[in-house]
XYZ file of C-alpha atoms in Angstrom:
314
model
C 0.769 -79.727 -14.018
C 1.864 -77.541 -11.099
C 3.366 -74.283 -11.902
C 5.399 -74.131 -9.786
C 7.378 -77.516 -9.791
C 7.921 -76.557 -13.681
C 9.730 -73.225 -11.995
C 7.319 -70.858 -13.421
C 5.924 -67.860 -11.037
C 2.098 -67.435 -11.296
C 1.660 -63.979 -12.080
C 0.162 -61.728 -9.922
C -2.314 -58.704 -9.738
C -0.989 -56.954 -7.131
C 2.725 -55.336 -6.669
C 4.051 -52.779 -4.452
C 7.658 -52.629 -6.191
C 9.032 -50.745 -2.545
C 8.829 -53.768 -0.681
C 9.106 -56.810 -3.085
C 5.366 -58.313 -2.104
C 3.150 -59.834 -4.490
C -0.408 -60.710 -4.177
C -3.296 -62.181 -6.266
C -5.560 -61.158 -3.035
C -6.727 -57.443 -3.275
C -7.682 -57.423 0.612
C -4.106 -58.793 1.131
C -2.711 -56.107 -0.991
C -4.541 -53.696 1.087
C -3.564 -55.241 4.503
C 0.697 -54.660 3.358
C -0.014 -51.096 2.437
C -1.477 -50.645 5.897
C 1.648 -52.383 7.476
C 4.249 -50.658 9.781
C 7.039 -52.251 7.074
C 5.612 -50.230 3.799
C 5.278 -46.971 6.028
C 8.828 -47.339 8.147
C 10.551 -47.827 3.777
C 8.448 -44.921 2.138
C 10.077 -42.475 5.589
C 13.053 -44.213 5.163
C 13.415 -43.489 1.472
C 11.789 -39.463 1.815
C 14.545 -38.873 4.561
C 17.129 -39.971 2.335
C 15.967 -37.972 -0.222
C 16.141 -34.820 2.151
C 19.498 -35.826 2.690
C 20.824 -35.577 -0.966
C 19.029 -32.058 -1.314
C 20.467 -30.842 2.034
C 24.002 -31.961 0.744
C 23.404 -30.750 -2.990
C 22.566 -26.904 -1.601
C 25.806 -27.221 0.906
C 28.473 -26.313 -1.991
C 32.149 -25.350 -0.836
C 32.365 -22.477 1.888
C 35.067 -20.040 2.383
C 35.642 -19.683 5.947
C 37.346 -16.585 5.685
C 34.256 -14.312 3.905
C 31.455 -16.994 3.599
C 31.561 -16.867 -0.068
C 30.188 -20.575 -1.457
C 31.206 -22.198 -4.606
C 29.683 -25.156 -6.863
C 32.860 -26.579 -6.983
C 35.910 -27.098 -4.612
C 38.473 -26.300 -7.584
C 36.488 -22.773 -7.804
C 36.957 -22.038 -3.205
C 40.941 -23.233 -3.775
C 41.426 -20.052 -6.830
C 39.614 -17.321 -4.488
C 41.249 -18.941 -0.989
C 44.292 -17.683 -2.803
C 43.761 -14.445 -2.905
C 40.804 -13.747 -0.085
C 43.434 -12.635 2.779
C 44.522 -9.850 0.303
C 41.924 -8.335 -1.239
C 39.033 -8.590 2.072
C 39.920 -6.059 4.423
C 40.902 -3.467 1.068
C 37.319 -4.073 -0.742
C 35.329 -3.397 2.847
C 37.057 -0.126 3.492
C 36.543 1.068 -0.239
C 32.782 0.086 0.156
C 32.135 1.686 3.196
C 33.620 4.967 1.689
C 31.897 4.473 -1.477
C 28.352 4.258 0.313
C 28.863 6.861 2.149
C 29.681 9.092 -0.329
C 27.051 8.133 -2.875
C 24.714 8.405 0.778
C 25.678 12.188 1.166
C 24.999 12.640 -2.761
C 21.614 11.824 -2.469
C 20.695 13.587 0.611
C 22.052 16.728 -1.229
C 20.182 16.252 -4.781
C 17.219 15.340 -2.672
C 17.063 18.882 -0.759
C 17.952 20.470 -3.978
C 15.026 19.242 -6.011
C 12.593 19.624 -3.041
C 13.795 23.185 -2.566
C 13.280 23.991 -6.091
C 9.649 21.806 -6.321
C 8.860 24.255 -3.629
C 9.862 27.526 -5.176
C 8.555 26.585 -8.544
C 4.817 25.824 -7.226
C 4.829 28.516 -5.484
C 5.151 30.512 -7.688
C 2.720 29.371 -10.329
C 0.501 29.650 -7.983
C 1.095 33.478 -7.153
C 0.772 33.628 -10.946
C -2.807 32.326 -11.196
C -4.021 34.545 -8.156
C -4.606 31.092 -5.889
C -3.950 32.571 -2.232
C -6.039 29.848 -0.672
C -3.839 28.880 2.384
C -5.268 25.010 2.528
C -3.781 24.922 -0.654
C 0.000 25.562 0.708
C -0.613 23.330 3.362
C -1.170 20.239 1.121
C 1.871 21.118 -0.801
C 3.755 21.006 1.480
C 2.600 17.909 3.352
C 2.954 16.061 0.046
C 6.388 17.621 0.187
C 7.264 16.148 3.544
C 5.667 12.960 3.154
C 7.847 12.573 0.103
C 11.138 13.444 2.480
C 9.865 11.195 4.656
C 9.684 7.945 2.401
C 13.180 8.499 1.440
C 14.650 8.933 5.318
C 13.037 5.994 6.256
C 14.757 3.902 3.825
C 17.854 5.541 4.587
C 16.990 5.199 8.561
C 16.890 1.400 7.785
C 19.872 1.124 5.093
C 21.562 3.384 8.019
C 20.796 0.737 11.190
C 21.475 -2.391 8.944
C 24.737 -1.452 7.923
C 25.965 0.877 11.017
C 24.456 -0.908 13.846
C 23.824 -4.707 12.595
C 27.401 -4.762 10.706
C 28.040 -7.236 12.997
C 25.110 -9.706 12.067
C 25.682 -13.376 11.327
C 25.116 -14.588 7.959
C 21.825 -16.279 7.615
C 23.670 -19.442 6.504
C 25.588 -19.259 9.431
C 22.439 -18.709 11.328
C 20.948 -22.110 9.663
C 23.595 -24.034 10.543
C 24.067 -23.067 14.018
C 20.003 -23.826 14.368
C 19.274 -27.081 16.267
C 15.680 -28.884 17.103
C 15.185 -30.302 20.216
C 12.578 -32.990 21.407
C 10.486 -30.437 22.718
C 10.143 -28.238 19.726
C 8.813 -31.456 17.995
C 6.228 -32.184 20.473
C 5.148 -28.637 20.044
C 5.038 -29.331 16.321
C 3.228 -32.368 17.470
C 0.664 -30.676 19.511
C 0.299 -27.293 17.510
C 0.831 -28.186 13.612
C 3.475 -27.530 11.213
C 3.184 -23.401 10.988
C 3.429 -22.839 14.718
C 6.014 -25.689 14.892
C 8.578 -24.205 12.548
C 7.793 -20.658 13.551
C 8.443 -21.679 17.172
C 11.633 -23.248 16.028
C 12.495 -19.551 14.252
C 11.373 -17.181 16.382
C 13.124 -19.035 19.881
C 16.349 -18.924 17.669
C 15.942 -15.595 16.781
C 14.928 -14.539 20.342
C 18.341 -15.847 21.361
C 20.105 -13.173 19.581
C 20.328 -9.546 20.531
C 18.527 -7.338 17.742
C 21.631 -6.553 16.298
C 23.225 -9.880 16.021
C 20.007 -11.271 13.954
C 20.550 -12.372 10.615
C 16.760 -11.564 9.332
C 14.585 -8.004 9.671
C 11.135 -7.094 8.734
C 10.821 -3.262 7.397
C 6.668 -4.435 6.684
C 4.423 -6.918 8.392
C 1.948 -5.951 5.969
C 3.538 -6.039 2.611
C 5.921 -8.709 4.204
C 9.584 -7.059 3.436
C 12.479 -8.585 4.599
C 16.206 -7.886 4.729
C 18.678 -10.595 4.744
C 22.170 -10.566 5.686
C 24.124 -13.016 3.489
C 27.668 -13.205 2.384
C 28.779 -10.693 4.642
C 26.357 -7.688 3.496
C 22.793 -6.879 3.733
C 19.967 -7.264 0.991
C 16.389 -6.886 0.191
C 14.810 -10.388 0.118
C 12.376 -9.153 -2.829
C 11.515 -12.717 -4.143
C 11.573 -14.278 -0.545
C 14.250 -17.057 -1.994
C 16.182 -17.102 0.941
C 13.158 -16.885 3.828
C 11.543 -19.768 1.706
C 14.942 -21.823 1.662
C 15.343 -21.468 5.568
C 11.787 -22.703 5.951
C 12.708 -25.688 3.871
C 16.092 -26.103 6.047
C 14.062 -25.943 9.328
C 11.931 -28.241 8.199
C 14.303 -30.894 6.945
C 15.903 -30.769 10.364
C 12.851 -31.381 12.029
C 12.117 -34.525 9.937
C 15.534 -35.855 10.770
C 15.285 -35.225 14.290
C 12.466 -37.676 14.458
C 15.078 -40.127 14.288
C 16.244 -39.189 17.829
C 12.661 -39.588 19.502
C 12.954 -43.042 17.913
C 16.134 -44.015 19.195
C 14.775 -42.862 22.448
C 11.781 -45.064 22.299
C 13.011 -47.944 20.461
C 9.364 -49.883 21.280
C 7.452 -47.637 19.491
C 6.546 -49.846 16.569
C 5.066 -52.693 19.350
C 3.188 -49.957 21.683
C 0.060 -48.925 20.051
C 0.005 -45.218 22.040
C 3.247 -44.503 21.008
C 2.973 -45.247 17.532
C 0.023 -43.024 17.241
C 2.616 -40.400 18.764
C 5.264 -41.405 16.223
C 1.965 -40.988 13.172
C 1.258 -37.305 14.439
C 4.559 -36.453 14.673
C 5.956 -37.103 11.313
C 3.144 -35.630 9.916
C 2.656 -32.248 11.439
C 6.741 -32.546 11.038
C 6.497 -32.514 7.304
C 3.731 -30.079 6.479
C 1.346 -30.227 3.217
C 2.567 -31.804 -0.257
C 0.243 -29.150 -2.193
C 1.688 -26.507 -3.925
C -1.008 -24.208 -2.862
C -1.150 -25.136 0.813
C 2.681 -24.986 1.131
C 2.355 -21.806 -0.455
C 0.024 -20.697 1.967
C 1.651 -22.114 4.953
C 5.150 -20.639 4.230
C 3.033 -17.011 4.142
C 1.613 -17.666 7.632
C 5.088 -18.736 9.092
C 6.731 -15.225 7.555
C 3.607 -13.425 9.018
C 4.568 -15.171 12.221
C 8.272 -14.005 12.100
C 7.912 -10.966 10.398
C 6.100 -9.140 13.841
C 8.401 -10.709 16.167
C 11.427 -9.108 14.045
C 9.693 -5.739 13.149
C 12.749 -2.874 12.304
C 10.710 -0.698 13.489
C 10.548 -1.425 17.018
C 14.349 -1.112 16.780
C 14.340 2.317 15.217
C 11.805 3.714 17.519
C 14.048 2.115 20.969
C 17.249 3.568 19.441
């Protein structure tokens, strides 16, 4: 008797759960993973997913200080007593640092006054009067003073010069992608798209407006400036978060080049347009080459916002 006039389904081999299709054919199976349909749900679905995450990390802002909370019940307590306690806490910080600044200028001379003296010394002691011998002291010496007033040279610029700095969050949502930057992503690949995306946004800020500084292109050091003060980004959690921002924003603005060719799905050149673009857009799935591709796009920033070039013109 028929199956199906009893009301029973056959059961079938093949299921792709996403789209509801069944199949006892493999080479039909194949043919609907293949389809426009199964590829246009699985973006659908990713870019919806990017959407939860994006809201998740958004929190509750205070738009007086830029201080973010989990919760709104948490903003409304501090909102109550931000306006009074701001302005008091900067002015007792800046004094503060510059105090415990002067402090360690002083015990610094102090210690390499007496280092000096003391080897010296010794060495008068032991009957070394081998010139050479003062002269690597005392470049050791210096390179030692040196180490310390270049940190202090960049502490000093950060917080003299860049006070003024946006936050990086700020920064990130102020950060738009156009069409263009995604046909560069397009044409070029994912590291050169989002470090083009970077870099021109970066570019549009004077030096001291610029949320983001590299102290070493080598080593890869950065200093962020994030809830109103500026930091060492030792872990690189916050370069690696705006690379993940910048690229969710790029997936999502693939939803404008769509709107703007609405035929896309019908005209075989543009579709293969449409293929490239989402996925230079979205970069590698692999820990390892994500990893490795998040490295190359700091490399790419890190020389185009080198401190050093701003020490050396001020």
């Amino acid at each position: 008797m028929n199956n199906k006039k009893n009301g029973k389904k056959l059961e079938m081999k093949y299921h792709c759960i996403k789209c509801d299709f069944h199949s006892n054919d493999k080479c039909d199976y194949e043919r609907h993973l293949s389809t426009r349909k199964h590829k246009m749900d699985n973006l659908d679905k990713k870019v919806d997913k990017l959407d939860k995450m994006d809201n998740k990390k958004t929190g509750f802002l205070c738009n007086k200080c830029g201080r973010k909370y989990k919760y709104q019940s948490g903003l409304c307590k501090h909102k109550k007593k931000c306006h009074l306690l701001k302005n008091r806490k900067i002015k007792v910080k800046r004094k503060k640092n510059k105090k415990n600044t002067d402090d360690e200028k002083e015990i610094l001379k102090s210690e390499i006054k007496e280092l000096r003296t003391m080897m010296k010394e010794m060495i008068k002691k032991q009957g070394e009067t081998n010139e050479n011998y003062y002269k690597t002291l005392d470049k050791a010496i210096a390179k030692s003073g040196d180490t310390f007033n270049q940190k202090m040279s960049i502490n000093v610029y950060l917080n003299e010069h860049c006070k003024n700095a946006m936050n990086l969050t700020d920064f990130l949502k102020e950060l738009t992608v156009s069409l263009d930057d995604l046909q560069y992503t397009k044409e070029h690949g994912y590291v050169k798209g989002i470090s083009n995306i970077f870099m021109k946004q970066l570019e549009g800020l004077k030096p001291t407006e610029r949320p983001i500084h590299c102290s070493d292109t080598k080593r890869l050091q950065f200093y962020i400036k994030d809830e109103n003060k500026w930091g060492k980004d030792n872990s690189h959690e916050k370069i690696d978060e705006s690379i993940q921002d910048i690229t969710i924003k790029q997936i999502k603005h693939i939803r404008e080049w769509e709107k703007e060719n609405p035929n896309y799905l019908k005209d075989e050149k543009l579709l293969i347009e449409w293929h490239g673009m989402v996925h230079n857009a979205m970069g590698d799935d692999d820990n390892d080459m994500c990893n490795k591709n998040n490295k190359n796009i700091k490399q790419e920033i890190g020389n185009t916002i080198e401190i050093q070039k701003q020490l050396t013109n001020d």
